[in-house]
């Protein structure tokens, strides 16, 4: 009889929304910390990203509904680890940067840890995308009273409280809705500088003025929402 190998439960699940990121996947997956499980959420790729991710050892989750929020939430619901991280899959952010975020969550000093992107070179962050982010960050500060400066995708929190926020946005507003609802629920939210690199390939959201406008529109809609009642505190 052949022995059955039981894989240990992952220490951390890292959600990687993916749409045609074959060029970036090897770099990104090589930098996932040991013991963590990479959940590559394929959002309709046509460049073989899903098969490449499997071949590199990642768990692939399929989300046919297009949208950044749809991909992120599919990864969150597929996760089983106590702590869940999020990171873009385009090589603009190093997943290894999440390790201190996770330590902060485990230590109980924060409930949601965010990365404040610091562009490394002029190509890292287009002017129109940076301007849109700054405007939204100002609105976020007015809405929540938090001293946050970025709505970046690099973040960590505990899975069950995240699900308890009842996130509903499935487009570009998902990251902002997470922060707004966490703030409304009284979460301790911290922000740390992280290097932001030029991405591999073309941006699906902020690579053009049109894409940036749609993202800003989605996020302004989130900011206009009435405070939601979550199912519980992360503590």
CSV table of C-alpha atoms in Angstrom, one decimal:
chain,number,residue,atom,x,y,z
A,1,UNK,CA,0.0,0.0,0.0
A,2,UNK,CA,1.4,3.4,-0.9
A,3,UNK,CA,1.7,5.9,1.9
A,4,UNK,CA,-0.4,8.9,1.8
A,5,UNK,CA,1.3,12.2,2.3
A,6,UNK,CA,-0.8,14.8,4.2
A,7,UNK,CA,0.3,18.3,3.5
A,8,UNK,CA,0.5,20.5,6.6
A,9,UNK,CA,-1.9,23.4,6.9
A,10,UNK,CA,-0.4,26.6,5.5
A,11,UNK,CA,0.9,29.2,8.0
A,12,UNK,CA,-0.4,32.0,5.8
A,13,UNK,CA,-2.4,32.1,2.6
A,14,UNK,CA,-1.4,34.8,0.2
A,15,UNK,CA,-4.0,35.8,-2.4
A,16,UNK,CA,-2.5,36.7,-5.8
A,17,UNK,CA,-5.2,38.0,-8.3
A,18,UNK,CA,-4.0,37.1,-11.8
A,19,UNK,CA,-4.9,38.2,-15.3
A,20,UNK,CA,-2.3,37.4,-17.9
A,21,UNK,CA,0.7,37.6,-15.6
A,22,UNK,CA,2.8,34.7,-17.1
A,23,UNK,CA,5.8,37.1,-17.3
A,24,UNK,CA,5.7,38.0,-13.7
A,25,UNK,CA,4.6,34.7,-12.0
A,26,UNK,CA,8.1,33.1,-11.6
A,27,UNK,CA,9.5,36.1,-9.9
A,28,UNK,CA,6.5,36.6,-7.6
A,29,UNK,CA,6.1,32.9,-6.6
A,30,UNK,CA,9.8,32.5,-5.9
A,31,UNK,CA,9.5,35.3,-3.3
A,32,UNK,CA,6.5,33.8,-1.3
A,33,UNK,CA,7.9,33.1,2.2
A,34,UNK,CA,8.4,29.4,3.1
A,35,UNK,CA,5.4,27.7,4.7
A,36,UNK,CA,3.0,30.1,3.1
A,37,UNK,CA,0.5,28.9,0.4
A,38,UNK,CA,0.2,30.9,-2.8
A,39,UNK,CA,-3.4,31.2,-4.0
A,40,UNK,CA,-3.2,32.4,-7.6
A,41,UNK,CA,-6.7,33.5,-8.6
A,42,UNK,CA,-7.0,33.2,-12.4
A,43,UNK,CA,-9.4,35.9,-13.6
A,44,UNK,CA,-9.7,34.8,-17.2
A,45,UNK,CA,-6.0,34.6,-18.3
A,46,UNK,CA,-5.3,33.7,-21.9
A,47,UNK,CA,-1.5,33.5,-21.7
A,48,UNK,CA,-1.2,30.2,-19.8
A,49,UNK,CA,-0.8,31.9,-16.4
A,50,UNK,CA,-2.9,29.2,-14.6
A,51,UNK,CA,-0.9,26.2,-15.9
A,52,UNK,CA,2.4,28.1,-15.2
A,53,UNK,CA,1.3,28.8,-11.6
A,54,UNK,CA,0.4,25.2,-11.0
A,55,UNK,CA,3.7,24.1,-12.4
A,56,UNK,CA,5.5,26.4,-10.0
A,57,UNK,CA,3.6,24.9,-7.0
A,58,UNK,CA,0.8,27.4,-6.5
A,59,UNK,CA,-2.8,26.6,-5.8
A,60,UNK,CA,-4.9,28.0,-8.6
A,61,UNK,CA,-8.4,29.3,-7.9
A,62,UNK,CA,-10.6,30.1,-10.9
A,63,UNK,CA,-12.8,33.2,-10.8
A,64,UNK,CA,-14.6,33.7,-14.2
A,65,UNK,CA,-16.2,37.0,-13.1
A,66,UNK,CA,-13.9,39.8,-14.3
A,67,UNK,CA,-12.9,42.3,-11.7
A,68,UNK,CA,-10.1,42.9,-9.2
A,69,UNK,CA,-12.4,42.6,-6.3
A,70,UNK,CA,-14.0,39.4,-7.6
A,71,UNK,CA,-10.5,37.8,-7.8
A,72,UNK,CA,-9.5,39.0,-4.4
A,73,UNK,CA,-12.7,37.8,-2.7
A,74,UNK,CA,-12.5,34.4,-4.5
A,75,UNK,CA,-9.0,34.0,-3.0
A,76,UNK,CA,-10.2,35.1,0.5
A,77,UNK,CA,-13.1,32.6,0.4
A,78,UNK,CA,-10.7,29.8,-0.8
A,79,UNK,CA,-8.2,30.5,1.9
A,80,UNK,CA,-8.1,28.3,5.0
A,81,UNK,CA,-5.1,29.8,7.0
A,82,UNK,CA,-5.8,32.0,10.0
A,83,UNK,CA,-3.9,34.9,8.4
A,84,UNK,CA,-4.5,36.0,4.8
A,85,UNK,CA,-2.3,38.4,2.8
A,86,UNK,CA,-2.9,40.1,-0.6
A,87,UNK,CA,-0.4,41.1,-3.2
A,88,UNK,CA,-0.5,42.1,-6.8
A,89,UNK,CA,0.8,39.4,-9.2
A,90,UNK,CA,2.6,41.7,-11.6
A,91,UNK,CA,6.1,41.9,-9.9
A,92,UNK,CA,5.5,45.5,-8.7
A,93,UNK,CA,5.5,44.3,-5.1
A,94,UNK,CA,7.6,41.7,-3.4
A,95,UNK,CA,5.5,39.1,-1.4
A,96,UNK,CA,8.4,38.7,1.0
A,97,UNK,CA,7.6,42.2,2.3
A,98,UNK,CA,4.5,40.8,3.9
A,99,UNK,CA,6.5,38.8,6.5
A,100,UNK,CA,6.7,41.7,9.0
A,101,UNK,CA,3.1,42.5,8.4
A,102,UNK,CA,2.2,39.0,9.4
A,103,UNK,CA,4.3,39.2,12.6
A,104,UNK,CA,2.5,42.4,13.5
A,105,UNK,CA,-0.9,40.6,13.1
A,106,UNK,CA,0.3,37.7,15.2
A,107,UNK,CA,1.6,39.9,17.9
A,108,UNK,CA,-1.8,41.5,18.2
A,109,UNK,CA,-0.6,45.0,17.7
A,110,UNK,CA,-2.6,45.5,14.5
A,111,UNK,CA,-5.7,44.1,12.9
A,112,UNK,CA,-5.0,45.2,9.3
A,113,UNK,CA,-1.5,46.1,8.0
A,114,UNK,CA,-1.2,48.0,4.7
A,115,UNK,CA,1.8,48.8,2.5
A,116,UNK,CA,2.4,52.4,1.5
A,117,UNK,CA,3.9,52.2,-2.0
A,118,UNK,CA,7.1,54.1,-2.6
A,119,UNK,CA,7.9,54.1,-6.3
A,120,UNK,CA,11.3,53.0,-7.3
A,121,UNK,CA,12.0,55.0,-10.5
A,122,UNK,CA,9.7,57.1,-12.8
A,123,UNK,CA,8.2,54.1,-14.5
A,124,UNK,CA,6.9,52.5,-11.4
A,125,UNK,CA,3.8,54.6,-10.9
A,126,UNK,CA,2.2,56.6,-13.8
A,127,UNK,CA,1.4,60.2,-12.9
A,128,UNK,CA,-2.3,59.8,-13.5
A,129,UNK,CA,-2.5,56.7,-11.3
A,130,UNK,CA,-0.6,58.4,-8.5
A,131,UNK,CA,-2.7,61.5,-8.7
A,132,UNK,CA,-5.9,59.4,-8.4
A,133,UNK,CA,-4.5,57.5,-5.5
A,134,UNK,CA,-3.6,60.7,-3.6
A,135,UNK,CA,-7.0,62.2,-4.1
A,136,UNK,CA,-8.7,59.1,-2.9
A,137,UNK,CA,-6.4,58.8,0.1
A,138,UNK,CA,-7.4,62.3,1.2
A,139,UNK,CA,-11.0,61.4,0.9
A,140,UNK,CA,-10.3,58.2,2.9
A,141,UNK,CA,-8.7,60.3,5.7
A,142,UNK,CA,-11.7,62.6,5.9
A,143,UNK,CA,-14.1,59.6,5.9
A,144,UNK,CA,-12.3,57.5,8.5
A,145,UNK,CA,-10.0,59.9,10.5
A,146,UNK,CA,-7.1,57.5,9.8
A,147,UNK,CA,-3.7,58.9,8.8
A,148,UNK,CA,-3.4,56.7,5.8
A,149,UNK,CA,-1.6,57.7,2.6
A,150,UNK,CA,-2.2,54.8,0.1
A,151,UNK,CA,-4.8,52.3,-1.0
A,152,UNK,CA,-2.2,49.8,-2.1
A,153,UNK,CA,-2.9,46.1,-2.6
A,154,UNK,CA,-0.2,44.8,-0.2
A,155,UNK,CA,-1.9,43.9,3.1
A,156,UNK,CA,-2.4,41.3,5.8
A,157,UNK,CA,-5.2,40.5,8.3
A,158,UNK,CA,-7.0,37.5,9.9
A,159,UNK,CA,-9.3,35.6,7.6
A,160,UNK,CA,-12.4,35.2,9.7
A,161,UNK,CA,-12.7,38.9,10.7
A,162,UNK,CA,-12.1,39.8,7.0
A,163,UNK,CA,-15.0,37.6,6.0
A,164,UNK,CA,-17.1,39.2,8.8
A,165,UNK,CA,-16.7,42.6,7.1
A,166,UNK,CA,-19.2,41.5,4.4
A,167,UNK,CA,-17.3,43.0,1.5
A,168,UNK,CA,-19.5,43.4,-1.5
A,169,UNK,CA,-17.5,45.4,-4.1
A,170,UNK,CA,-16.2,43.1,-6.9
A,171,UNK,CA,-14.4,45.8,-8.9
A,172,UNK,CA,-11.6,48.3,-8.2
A,173,UNK,CA,-13.3,49.5,-5.0
A,174,UNK,CA,-12.6,46.2,-3.1
A,175,UNK,CA,-9.3,47.3,-1.4
A,176,UNK,CA,-10.8,50.6,-0.3
A,177,UNK,CA,-14.0,49.0,1.0
A,178,UNK,CA,-11.9,46.7,3.1
A,179,UNK,CA,-10.2,49.6,4.8
A,180,UNK,CA,-13.4,51.6,5.2
A,181,UNK,CA,-15.4,48.8,6.7
A,182,UNK,CA,-12.4,47.8,9.0
A,183,UNK,CA,-12.2,51.4,10.2
A,184,UNK,CA,-15.9,51.5,10.8
A,185,UNK,CA,-15.6,48.3,12.9
A,186,UNK,CA,-12.9,49.8,15.0
A,187,UNK,CA,-9.9,47.8,13.7
A,188,UNK,CA,-6.4,48.9,14.5
A,189,UNK,CA,-4.9,49.7,11.0
A,190,UNK,CA,-1.2,50.4,10.4
A,191,UNK,CA,0.7,51.4,7.3
A,192,UNK,CA,4.3,50.8,6.4
A,193,UNK,CA,6.5,52.0,3.5
A,194,UNK,CA,7.2,49.4,0.8
A,195,UNK,CA,9.2,49.7,-2.4
A,196,UNK,CA,7.0,49.8,-5.5
A,197,UNK,CA,8.7,48.5,-8.7
A,198,UNK,CA,7.9,48.9,-12.4
A,199,UNK,CA,5.3,46.2,-13.1
A,200,UNK,CA,5.8,43.4,-15.7
A,201,UNK,CA,3.4,43.8,-18.6
A,202,UNK,CA,0.5,46.3,-19.0
A,203,UNK,CA,-1.7,47.4,-16.1
A,204,UNK,CA,-5.3,46.2,-16.4
A,205,UNK,CA,-6.6,49.0,-14.2
A,206,UNK,CA,-4.4,52.1,-13.9
A,207,UNK,CA,-2.3,51.8,-17.0
A,208,UNK,CA,-4.4,54.4,-18.8
A,209,UNK,CA,-6.4,57.5,-17.9
A,210,UNK,CA,-9.6,55.6,-18.7
A,211,UNK,CA,-8.7,52.7,-16.4
A,212,UNK,CA,-7.7,55.1,-13.6
A,213,UNK,CA,-11.0,57.0,-14.0
A,214,UNK,CA,-13.0,53.8,-13.7
A,215,UNK,CA,-11.0,52.8,-10.6
A,216,UNK,CA,-11.6,56.3,-9.0
A,217,UNK,CA,-15.3,56.1,-9.8
A,218,UNK,CA,-15.6,52.7,-8.1
A,219,UNK,CA,-13.8,53.9,-5.0
A,220,UNK,CA,-15.8,57.1,-4.7
A,221,UNK,CA,-18.9,55.0,-4.7
A,222,UNK,CA,-17.5,53.0,-1.8
A,223,UNK,CA,-16.7,56.2,0.1
A,224,UNK,CA,-20.3,57.3,-0.3
A,225,UNK,CA,-21.6,54.1,1.3
A,226,UNK,CA,-23.3,54.4,4.8
A,227,UNK,CA,-21.2,52.8,7.5
A,228,UNK,CA,-21.8,49.0,7.5
A,229,UNK,CA,-22.3,46.8,10.5
A,230,UNK,CA,-19.8,44.0,10.6
A,231,UNK,CA,-20.3,40.6,12.3
A,232,UNK,CA,-17.6,41.2,14.9
A,233,UNK,CA,-14.3,42.6,16.0
A,234,UNK,CA,-11.0,41.0,15.1
A,235,UNK,CA,-10.1,40.8,18.7
